[in-house]
PDB file of N, CA and C in Angstrom:
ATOM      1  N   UNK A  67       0.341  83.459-194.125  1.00  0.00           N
ATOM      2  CA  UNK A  67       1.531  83.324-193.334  1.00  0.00           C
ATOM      3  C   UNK A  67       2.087  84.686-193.033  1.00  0.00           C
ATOM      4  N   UNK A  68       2.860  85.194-191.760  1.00  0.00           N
ATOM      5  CA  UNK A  68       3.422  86.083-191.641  1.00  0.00           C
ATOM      6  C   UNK A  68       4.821  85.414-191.568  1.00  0.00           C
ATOM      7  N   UNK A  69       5.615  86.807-192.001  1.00  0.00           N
ATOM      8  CA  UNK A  69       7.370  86.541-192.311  1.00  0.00           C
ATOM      9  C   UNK A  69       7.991  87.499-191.763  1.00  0.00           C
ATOM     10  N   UNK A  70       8.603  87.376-190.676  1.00  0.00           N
ATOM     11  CA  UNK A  70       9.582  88.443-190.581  1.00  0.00           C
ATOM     12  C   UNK A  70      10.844  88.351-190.761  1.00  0.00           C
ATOM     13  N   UNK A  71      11.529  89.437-191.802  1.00  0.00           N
ATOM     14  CA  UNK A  71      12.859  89.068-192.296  1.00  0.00           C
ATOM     15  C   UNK A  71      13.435  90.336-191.958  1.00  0.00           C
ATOM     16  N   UNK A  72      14.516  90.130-191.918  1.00  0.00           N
ATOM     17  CA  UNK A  72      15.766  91.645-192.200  1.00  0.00           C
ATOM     18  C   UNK A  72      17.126  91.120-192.926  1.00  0.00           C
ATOM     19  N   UNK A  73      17.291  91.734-193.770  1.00  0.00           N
ATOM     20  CA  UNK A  73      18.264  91.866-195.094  1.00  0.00           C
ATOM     21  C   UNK A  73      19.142  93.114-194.784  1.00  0.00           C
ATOM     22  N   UNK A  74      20.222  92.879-195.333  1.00  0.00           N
ATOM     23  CA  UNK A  74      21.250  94.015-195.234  1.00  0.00           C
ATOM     24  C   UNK A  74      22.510  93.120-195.471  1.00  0.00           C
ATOM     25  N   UNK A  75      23.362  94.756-196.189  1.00  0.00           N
ATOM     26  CA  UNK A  75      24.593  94.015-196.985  1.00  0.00           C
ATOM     27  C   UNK A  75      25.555  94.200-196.198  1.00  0.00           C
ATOM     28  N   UNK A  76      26.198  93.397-196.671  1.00  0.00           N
ATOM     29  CA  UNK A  76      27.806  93.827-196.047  1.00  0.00           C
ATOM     30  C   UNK A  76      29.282  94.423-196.930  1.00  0.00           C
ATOM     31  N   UNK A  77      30.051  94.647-196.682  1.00  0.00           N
ATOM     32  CA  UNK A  77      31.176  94.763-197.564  1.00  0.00           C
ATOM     33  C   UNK A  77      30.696  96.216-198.405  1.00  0.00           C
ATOM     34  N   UNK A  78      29.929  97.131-197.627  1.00  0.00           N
ATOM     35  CA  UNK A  78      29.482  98.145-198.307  1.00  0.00           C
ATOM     36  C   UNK A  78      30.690  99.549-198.495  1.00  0.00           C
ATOM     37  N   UNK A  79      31.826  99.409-198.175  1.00  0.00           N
ATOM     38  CA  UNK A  79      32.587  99.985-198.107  1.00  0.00           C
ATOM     39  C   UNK A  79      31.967 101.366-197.532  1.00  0.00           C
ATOM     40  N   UNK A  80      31.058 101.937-196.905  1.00  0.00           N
ATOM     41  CA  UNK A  80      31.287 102.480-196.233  1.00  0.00           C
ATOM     42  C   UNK A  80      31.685 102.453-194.792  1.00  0.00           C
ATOM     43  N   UNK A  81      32.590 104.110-194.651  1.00  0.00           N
ATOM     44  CA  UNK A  81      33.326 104.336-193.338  1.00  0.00           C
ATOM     45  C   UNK A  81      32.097 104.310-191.967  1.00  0.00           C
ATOM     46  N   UNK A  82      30.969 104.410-192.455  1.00  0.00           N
ATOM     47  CA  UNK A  82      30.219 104.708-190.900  1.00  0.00           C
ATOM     48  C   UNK A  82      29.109 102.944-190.954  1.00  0.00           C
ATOM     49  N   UNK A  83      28.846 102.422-191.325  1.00  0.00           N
ATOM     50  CA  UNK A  83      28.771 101.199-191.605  1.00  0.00           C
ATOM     51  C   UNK A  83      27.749 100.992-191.898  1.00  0.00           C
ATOM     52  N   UNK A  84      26.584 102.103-192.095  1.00  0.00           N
ATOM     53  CA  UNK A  84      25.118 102.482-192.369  1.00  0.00           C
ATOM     54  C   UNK A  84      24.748 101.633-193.416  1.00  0.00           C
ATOM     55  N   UNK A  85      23.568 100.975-193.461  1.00  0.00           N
ATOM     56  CA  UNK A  85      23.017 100.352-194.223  1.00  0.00           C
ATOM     57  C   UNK A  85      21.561 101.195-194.816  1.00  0.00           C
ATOM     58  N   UNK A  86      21.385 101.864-194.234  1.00  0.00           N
ATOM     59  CA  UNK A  86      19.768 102.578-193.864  1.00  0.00           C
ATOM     60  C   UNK A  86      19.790 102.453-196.136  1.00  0.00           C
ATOM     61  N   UNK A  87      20.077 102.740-196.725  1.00  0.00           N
ATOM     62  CA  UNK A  87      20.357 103.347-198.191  1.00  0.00           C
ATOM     63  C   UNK A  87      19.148 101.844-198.904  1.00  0.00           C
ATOM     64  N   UNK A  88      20.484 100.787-198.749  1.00  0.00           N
ATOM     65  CA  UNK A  88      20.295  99.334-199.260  1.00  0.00           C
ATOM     66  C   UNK A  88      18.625  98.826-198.096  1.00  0.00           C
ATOM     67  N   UNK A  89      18.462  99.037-197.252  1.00  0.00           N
ATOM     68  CA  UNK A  89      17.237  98.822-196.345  1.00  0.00           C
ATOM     69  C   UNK A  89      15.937  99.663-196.447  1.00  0.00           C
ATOM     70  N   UNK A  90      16.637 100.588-197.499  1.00  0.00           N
ATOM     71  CA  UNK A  90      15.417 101.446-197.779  1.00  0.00           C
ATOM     72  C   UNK A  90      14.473 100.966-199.071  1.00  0.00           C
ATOM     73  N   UNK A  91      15.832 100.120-200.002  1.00  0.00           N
ATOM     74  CA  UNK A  91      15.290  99.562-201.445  1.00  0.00           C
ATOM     75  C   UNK A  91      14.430  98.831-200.954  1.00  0.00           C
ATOM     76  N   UNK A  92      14.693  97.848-200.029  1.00  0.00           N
ATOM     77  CA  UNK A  92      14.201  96.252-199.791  1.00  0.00           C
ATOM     78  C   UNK A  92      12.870  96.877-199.164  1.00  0.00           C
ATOM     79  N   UNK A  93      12.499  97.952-198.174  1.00  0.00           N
ATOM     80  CA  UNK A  93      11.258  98.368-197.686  1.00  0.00           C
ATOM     81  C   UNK A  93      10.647  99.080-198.928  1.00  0.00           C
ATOM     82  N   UNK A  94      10.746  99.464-199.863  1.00  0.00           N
ATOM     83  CA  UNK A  94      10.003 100.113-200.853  1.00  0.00           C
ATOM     84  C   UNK A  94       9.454  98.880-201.687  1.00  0.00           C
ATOM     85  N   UNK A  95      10.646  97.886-201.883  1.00  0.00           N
ATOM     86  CA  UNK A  95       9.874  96.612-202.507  1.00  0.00           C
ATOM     87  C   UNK A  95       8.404  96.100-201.802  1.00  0.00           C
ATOM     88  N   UNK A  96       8.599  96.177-200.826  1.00  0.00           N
ATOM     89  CA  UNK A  96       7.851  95.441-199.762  1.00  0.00           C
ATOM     90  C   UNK A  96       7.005  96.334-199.491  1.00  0.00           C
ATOM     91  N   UNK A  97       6.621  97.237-199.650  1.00  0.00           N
ATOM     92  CA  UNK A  97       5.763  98.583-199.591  1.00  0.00           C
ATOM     93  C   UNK A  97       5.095  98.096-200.980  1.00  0.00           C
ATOM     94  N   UNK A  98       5.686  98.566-201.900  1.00  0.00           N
ATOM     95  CA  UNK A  98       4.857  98.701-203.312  1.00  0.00           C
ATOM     96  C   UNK A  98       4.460  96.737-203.707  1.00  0.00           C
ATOM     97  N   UNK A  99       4.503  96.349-202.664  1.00  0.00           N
ATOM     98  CA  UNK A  99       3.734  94.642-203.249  1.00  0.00           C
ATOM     99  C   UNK A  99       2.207  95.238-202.777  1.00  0.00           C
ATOM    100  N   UNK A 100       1.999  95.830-202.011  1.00  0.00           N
ATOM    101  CA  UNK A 100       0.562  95.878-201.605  1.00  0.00           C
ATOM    102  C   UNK A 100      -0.013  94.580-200.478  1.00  0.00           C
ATOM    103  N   UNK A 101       0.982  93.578-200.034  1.00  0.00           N
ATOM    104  CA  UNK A 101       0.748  92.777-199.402  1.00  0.00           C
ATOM    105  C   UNK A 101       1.108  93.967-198.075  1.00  0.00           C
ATOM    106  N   UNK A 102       0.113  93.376-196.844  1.00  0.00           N
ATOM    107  CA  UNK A 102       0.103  93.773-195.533  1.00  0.00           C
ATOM    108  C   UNK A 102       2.159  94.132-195.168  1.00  0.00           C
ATOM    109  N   UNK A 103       2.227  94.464-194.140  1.00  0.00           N
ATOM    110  CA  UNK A 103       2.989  94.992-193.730  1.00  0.00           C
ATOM    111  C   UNK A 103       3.645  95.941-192.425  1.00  0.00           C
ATOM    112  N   UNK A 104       4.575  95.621-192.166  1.00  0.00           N
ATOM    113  CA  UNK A 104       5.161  96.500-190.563  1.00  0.00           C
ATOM    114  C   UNK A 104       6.672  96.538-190.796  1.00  0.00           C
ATOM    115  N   UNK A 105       7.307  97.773-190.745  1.00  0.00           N
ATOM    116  CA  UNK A 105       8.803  97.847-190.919  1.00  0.00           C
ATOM    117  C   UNK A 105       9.058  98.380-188.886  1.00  0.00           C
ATOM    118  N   UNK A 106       9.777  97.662-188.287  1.00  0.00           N
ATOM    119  CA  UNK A 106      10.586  98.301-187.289  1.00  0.00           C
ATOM    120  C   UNK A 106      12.037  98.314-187.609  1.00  0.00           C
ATOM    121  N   UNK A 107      12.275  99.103-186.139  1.00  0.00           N
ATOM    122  CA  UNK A 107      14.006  99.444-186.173  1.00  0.00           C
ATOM    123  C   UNK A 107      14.704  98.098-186.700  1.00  0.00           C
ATOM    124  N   UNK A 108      14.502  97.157-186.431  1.00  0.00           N
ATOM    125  CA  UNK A 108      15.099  95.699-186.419  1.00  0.00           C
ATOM    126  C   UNK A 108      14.882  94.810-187.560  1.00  0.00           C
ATOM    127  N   UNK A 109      13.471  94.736-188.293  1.00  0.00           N
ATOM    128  CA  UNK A 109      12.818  93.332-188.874  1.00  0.00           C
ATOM    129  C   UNK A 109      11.550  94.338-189.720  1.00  0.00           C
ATOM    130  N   UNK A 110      11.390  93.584-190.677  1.00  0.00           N
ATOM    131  CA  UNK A 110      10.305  93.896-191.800  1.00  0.00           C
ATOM    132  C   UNK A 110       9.486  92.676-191.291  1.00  0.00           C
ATOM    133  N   UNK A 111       7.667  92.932-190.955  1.00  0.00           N
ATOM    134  CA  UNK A 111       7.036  91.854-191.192  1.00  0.00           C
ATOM    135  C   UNK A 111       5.852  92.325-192.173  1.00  0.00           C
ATOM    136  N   UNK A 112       5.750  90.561-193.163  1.00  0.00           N
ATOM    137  CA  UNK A 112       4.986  90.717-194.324  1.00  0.00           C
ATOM    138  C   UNK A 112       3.850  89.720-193.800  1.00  0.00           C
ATOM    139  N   UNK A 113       2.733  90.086-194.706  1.00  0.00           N
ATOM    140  CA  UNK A 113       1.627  88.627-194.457  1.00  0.00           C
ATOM    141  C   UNK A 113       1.129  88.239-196.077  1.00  0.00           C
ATOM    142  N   UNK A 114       1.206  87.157-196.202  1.00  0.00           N
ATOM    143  CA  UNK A 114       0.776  86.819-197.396  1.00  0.00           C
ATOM    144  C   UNK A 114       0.756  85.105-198.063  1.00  0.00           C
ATOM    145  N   UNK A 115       0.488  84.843-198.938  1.00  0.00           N
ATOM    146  CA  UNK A 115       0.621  83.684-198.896  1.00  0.00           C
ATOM    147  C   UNK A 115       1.854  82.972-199.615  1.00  0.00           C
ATOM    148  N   UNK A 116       2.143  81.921-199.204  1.00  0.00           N
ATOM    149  CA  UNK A 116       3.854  81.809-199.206  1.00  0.00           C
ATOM    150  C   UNK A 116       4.516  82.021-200.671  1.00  0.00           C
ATOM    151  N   UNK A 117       3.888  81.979-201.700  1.00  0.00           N
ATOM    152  CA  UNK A 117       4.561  82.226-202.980  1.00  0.00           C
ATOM    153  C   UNK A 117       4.652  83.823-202.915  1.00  0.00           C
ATOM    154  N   UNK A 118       3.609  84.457-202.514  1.00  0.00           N
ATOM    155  CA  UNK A 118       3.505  85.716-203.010  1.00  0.00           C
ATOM    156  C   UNK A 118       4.847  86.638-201.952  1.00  0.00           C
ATOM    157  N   UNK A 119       4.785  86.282-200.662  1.00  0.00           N
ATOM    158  CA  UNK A 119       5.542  86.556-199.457  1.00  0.00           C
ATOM    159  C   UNK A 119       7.174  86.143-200.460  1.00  0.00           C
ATOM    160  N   UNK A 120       7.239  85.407-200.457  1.00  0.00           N
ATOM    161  CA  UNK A 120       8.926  85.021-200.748  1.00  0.00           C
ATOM    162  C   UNK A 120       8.929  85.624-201.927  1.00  0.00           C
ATOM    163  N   UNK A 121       8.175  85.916-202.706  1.00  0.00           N
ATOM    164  CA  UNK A 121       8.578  86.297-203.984  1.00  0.00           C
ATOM    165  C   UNK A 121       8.967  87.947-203.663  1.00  0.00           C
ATOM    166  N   UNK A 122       8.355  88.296-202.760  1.00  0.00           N
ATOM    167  CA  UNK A 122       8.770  89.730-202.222  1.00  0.00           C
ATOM    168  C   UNK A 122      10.269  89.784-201.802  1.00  0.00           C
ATOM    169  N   UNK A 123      10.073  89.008-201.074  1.00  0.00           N
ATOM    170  CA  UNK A 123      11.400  88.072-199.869  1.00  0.00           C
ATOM    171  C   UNK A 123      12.734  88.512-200.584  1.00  0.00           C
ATOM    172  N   UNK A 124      12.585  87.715-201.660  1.00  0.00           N
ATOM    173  CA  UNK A 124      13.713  87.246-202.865  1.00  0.00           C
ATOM    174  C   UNK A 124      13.854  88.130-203.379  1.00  0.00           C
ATOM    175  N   UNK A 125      13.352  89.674-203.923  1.00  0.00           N
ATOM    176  CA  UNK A 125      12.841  90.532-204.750  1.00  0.00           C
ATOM    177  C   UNK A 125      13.722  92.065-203.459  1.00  0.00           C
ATOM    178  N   UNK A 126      13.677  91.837-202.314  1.00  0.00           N
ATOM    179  CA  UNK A 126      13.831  93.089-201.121  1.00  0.00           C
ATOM    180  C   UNK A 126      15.074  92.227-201.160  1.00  0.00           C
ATOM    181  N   UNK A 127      15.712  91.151-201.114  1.00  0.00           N
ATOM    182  CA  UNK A 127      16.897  90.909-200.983  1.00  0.00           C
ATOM    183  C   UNK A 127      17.920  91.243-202.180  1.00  0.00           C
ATOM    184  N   UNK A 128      17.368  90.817-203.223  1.00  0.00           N
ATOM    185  CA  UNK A 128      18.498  91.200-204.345  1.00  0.00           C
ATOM    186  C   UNK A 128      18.622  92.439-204.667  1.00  0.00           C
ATOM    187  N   UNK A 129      18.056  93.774-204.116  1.00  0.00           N
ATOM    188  CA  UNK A 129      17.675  94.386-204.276  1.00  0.00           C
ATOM    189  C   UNK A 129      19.277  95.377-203.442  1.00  0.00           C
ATOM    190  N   UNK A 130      19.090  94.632-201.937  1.00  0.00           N
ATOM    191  CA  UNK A 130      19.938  94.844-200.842  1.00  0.00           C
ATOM    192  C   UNK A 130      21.339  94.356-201.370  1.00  0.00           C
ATOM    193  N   UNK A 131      21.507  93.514-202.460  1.00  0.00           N
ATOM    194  CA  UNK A 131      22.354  92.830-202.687  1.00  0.00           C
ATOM    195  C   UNK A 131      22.881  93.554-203.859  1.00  0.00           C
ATOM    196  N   UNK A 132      22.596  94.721-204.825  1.00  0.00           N
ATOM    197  CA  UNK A 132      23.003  95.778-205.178  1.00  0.00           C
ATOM    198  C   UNK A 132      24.493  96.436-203.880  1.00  0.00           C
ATOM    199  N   UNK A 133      24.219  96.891-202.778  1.00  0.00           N
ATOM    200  CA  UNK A 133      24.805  98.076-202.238  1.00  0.00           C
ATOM    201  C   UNK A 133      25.970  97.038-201.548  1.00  0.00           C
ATOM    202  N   UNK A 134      26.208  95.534-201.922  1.00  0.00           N
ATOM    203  CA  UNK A 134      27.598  95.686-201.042  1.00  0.00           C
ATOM    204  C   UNK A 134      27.916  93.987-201.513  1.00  0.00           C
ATOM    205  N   UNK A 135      29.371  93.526-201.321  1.00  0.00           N
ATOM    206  CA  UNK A 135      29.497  92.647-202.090  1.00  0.00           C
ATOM    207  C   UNK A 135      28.892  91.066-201.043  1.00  0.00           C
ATOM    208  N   UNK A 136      28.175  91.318-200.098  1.00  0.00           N
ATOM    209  CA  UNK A 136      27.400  89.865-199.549  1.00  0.00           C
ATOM    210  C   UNK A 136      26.240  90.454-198.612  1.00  0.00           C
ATOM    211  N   UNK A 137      25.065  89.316-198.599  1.00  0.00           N
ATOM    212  CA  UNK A 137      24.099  89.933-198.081  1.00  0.00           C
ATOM    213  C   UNK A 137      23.679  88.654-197.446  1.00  0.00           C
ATOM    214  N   UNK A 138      22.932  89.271-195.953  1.00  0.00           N
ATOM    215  CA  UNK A 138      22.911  88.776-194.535  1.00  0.00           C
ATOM    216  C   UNK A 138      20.808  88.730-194.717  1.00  0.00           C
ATOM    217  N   UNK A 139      20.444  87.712-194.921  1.00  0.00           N
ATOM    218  CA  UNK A 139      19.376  87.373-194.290  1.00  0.00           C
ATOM    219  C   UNK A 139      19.085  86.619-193.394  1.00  0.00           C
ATOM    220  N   UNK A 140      17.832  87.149-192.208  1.00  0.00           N
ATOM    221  CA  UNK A 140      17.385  86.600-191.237  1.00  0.00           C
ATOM    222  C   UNK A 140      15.771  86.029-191.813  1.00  0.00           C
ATOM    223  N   UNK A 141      15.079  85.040-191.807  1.00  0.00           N
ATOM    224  CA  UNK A 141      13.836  85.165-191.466  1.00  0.00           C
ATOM    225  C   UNK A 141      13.213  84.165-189.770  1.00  0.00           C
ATOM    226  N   UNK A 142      11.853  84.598-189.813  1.00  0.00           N
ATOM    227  CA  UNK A 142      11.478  84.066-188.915  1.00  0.00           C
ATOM    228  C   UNK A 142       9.733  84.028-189.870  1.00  0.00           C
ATOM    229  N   UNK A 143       9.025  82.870-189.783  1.00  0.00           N
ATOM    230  CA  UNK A 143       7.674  82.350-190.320  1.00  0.00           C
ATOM    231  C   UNK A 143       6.909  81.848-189.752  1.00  0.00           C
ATOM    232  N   UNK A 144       5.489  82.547-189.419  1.00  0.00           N
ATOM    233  CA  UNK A 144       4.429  81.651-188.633  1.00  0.00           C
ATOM    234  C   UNK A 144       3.425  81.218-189.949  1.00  0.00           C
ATOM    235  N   UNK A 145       3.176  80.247-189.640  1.00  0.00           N
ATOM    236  CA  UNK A 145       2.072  79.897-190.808  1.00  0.00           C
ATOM    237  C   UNK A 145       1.027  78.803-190.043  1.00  0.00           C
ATOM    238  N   UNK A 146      -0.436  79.685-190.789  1.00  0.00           N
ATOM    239  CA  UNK A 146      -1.133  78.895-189.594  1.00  0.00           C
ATOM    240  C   UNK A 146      -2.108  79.404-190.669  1.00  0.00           C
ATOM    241  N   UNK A 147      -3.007  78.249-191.355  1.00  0.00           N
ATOM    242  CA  UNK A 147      -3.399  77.898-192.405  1.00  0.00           C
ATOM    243  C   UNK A 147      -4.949  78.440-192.124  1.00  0.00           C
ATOM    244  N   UNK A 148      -5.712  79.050-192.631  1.00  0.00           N
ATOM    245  CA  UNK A 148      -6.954  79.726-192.397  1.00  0.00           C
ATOM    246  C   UNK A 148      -7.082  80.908-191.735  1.00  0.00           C
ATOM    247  N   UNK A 149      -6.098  81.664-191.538  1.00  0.00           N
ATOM    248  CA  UNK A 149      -5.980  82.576-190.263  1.00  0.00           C
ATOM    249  C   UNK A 149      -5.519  83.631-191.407  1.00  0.00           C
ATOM    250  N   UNK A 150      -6.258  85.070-191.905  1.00  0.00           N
ATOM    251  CA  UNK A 150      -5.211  86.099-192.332  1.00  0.00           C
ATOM    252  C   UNK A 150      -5.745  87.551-191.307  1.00  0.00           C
ATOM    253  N   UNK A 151      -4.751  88.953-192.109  1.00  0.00           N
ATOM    254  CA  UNK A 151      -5.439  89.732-190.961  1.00  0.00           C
ATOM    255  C   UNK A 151      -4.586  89.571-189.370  1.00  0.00           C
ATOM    256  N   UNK A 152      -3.289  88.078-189.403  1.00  0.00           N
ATOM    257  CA  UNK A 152      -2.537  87.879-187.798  1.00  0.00           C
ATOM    258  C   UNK A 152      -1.377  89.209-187.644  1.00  0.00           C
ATOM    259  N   UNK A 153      -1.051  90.130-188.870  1.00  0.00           N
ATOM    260  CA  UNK A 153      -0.470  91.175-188.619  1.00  0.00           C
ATOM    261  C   UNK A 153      -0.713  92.414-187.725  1.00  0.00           C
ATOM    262  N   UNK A 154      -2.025  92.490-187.794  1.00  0.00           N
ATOM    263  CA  UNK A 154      -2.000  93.117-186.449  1.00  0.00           C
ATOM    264  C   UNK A 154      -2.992  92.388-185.224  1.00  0.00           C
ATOM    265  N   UNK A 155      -3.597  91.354-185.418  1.00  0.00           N
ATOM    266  CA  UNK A 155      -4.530  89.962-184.932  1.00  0.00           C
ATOM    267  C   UNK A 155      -3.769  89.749-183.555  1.00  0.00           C
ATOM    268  N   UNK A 156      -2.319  89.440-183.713  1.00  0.00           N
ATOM    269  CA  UNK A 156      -1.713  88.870-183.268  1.00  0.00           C
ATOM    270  C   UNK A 156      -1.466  89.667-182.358  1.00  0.00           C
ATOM    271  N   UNK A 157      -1.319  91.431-182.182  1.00  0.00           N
ATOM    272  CA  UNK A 157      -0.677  92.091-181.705  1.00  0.00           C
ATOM    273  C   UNK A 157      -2.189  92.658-180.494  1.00  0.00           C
ATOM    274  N   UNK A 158      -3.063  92.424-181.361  1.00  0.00           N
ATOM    275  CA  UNK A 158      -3.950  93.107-180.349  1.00  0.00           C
ATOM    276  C   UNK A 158      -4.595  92.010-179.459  1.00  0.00           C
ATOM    277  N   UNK A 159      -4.426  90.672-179.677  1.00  0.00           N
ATOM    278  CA  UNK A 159      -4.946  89.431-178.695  1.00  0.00           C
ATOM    279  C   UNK A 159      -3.874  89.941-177.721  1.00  0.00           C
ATOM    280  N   UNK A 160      -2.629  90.256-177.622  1.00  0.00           N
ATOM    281  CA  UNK A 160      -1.199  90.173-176.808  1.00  0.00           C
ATOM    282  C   UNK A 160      -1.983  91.408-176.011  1.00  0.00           C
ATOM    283  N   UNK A 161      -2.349  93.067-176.309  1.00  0.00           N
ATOM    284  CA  UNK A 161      -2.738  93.688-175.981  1.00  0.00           C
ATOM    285  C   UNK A 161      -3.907  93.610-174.979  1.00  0.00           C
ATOM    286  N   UNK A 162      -5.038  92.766-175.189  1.00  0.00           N
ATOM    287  CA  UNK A 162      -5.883  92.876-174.745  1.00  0.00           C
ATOM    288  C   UNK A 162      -5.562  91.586-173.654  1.00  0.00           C
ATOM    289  N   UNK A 163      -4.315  90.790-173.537  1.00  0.00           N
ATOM    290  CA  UNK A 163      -4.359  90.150-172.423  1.00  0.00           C
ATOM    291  C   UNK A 163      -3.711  90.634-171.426  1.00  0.00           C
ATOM    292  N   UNK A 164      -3.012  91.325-171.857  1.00  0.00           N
ATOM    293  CA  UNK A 164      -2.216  92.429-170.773  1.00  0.00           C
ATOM    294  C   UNK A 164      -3.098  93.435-170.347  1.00  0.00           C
ATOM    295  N   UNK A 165      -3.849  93.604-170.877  1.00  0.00           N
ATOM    296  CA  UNK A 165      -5.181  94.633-170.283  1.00  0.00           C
ATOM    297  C   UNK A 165      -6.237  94.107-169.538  1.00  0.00           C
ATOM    298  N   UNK A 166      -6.170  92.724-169.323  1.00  0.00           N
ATOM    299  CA  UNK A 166      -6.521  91.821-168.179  1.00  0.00           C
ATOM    300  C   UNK A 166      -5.919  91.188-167.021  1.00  0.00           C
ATOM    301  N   UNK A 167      -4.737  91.610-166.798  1.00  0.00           N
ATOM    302  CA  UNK A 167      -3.846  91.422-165.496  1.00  0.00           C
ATOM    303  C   UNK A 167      -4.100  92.171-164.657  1.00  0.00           C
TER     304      UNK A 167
END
C-alpha cells in the first residue's frame, strides 16, 4: 500500500508559525523505518504493508505531537493488493503517458 500523510502541530507557540522543527522528527521517523519513501513540500509518501506503514504513521505523529499542544493529520491510501515498487511505478506510467501525446 502507499500512504500519503502530513502531520504537524498546532498551538506551537511560536511567533512565525513554522512547523519545519516538529516535521523534521516525523520525516526522520519515516526515513530511519527503511520502508520506501518521498517527502515533498506538502505530504510524506510511504509504501509498505499496512501494519508496518501505520506503525510508522502513528510513530511520525506522536512524535509531531511533542512540539505543540494538538496535532493535525491528513492521510490519503491506495492499496492495491499484489502491486509493490507503485512509489515510483506510479509516477513513471504518468510520465511515460505524457510522453505519448
Amino acid at each position: 500500500m502507499l500512504v500519503a500523510f502530513s502531520v504537524a502541530p498546532s498551538g506551537t507557540g511560536r511567533a512565525d508559525g513554522s512547523v519545519h522543527d516538529a516535521v523534521a522528527a516525523a520525516v526522520k521517523i519515516v526515513r530511519d523505518s527503511g520502508l520506501p519513501n518521498r517527502t515533498t513540500s506538502m505530504f510524506t509518501e510511504i509504501e509498505g504493508e499496512w501494519e508496518e506503514v501505520f506503525d510508522v504513521i502513528r510513530r511520525a505523529t506522536e512524535a509531531v505531537g511533542e512540539y505543540g499542544s494538538r496535532v493535525s493529520l491528513v492521510l490519503k491510501a491506495d492499496m492495491r493488493p499484489g502491486y509493490v515498487g507503485e512509489l515510483d511505478a506510479k509516477v513513471e506510467r504518468l510520465e511515460r503517458a505524457l510522453g505519448d501525446e
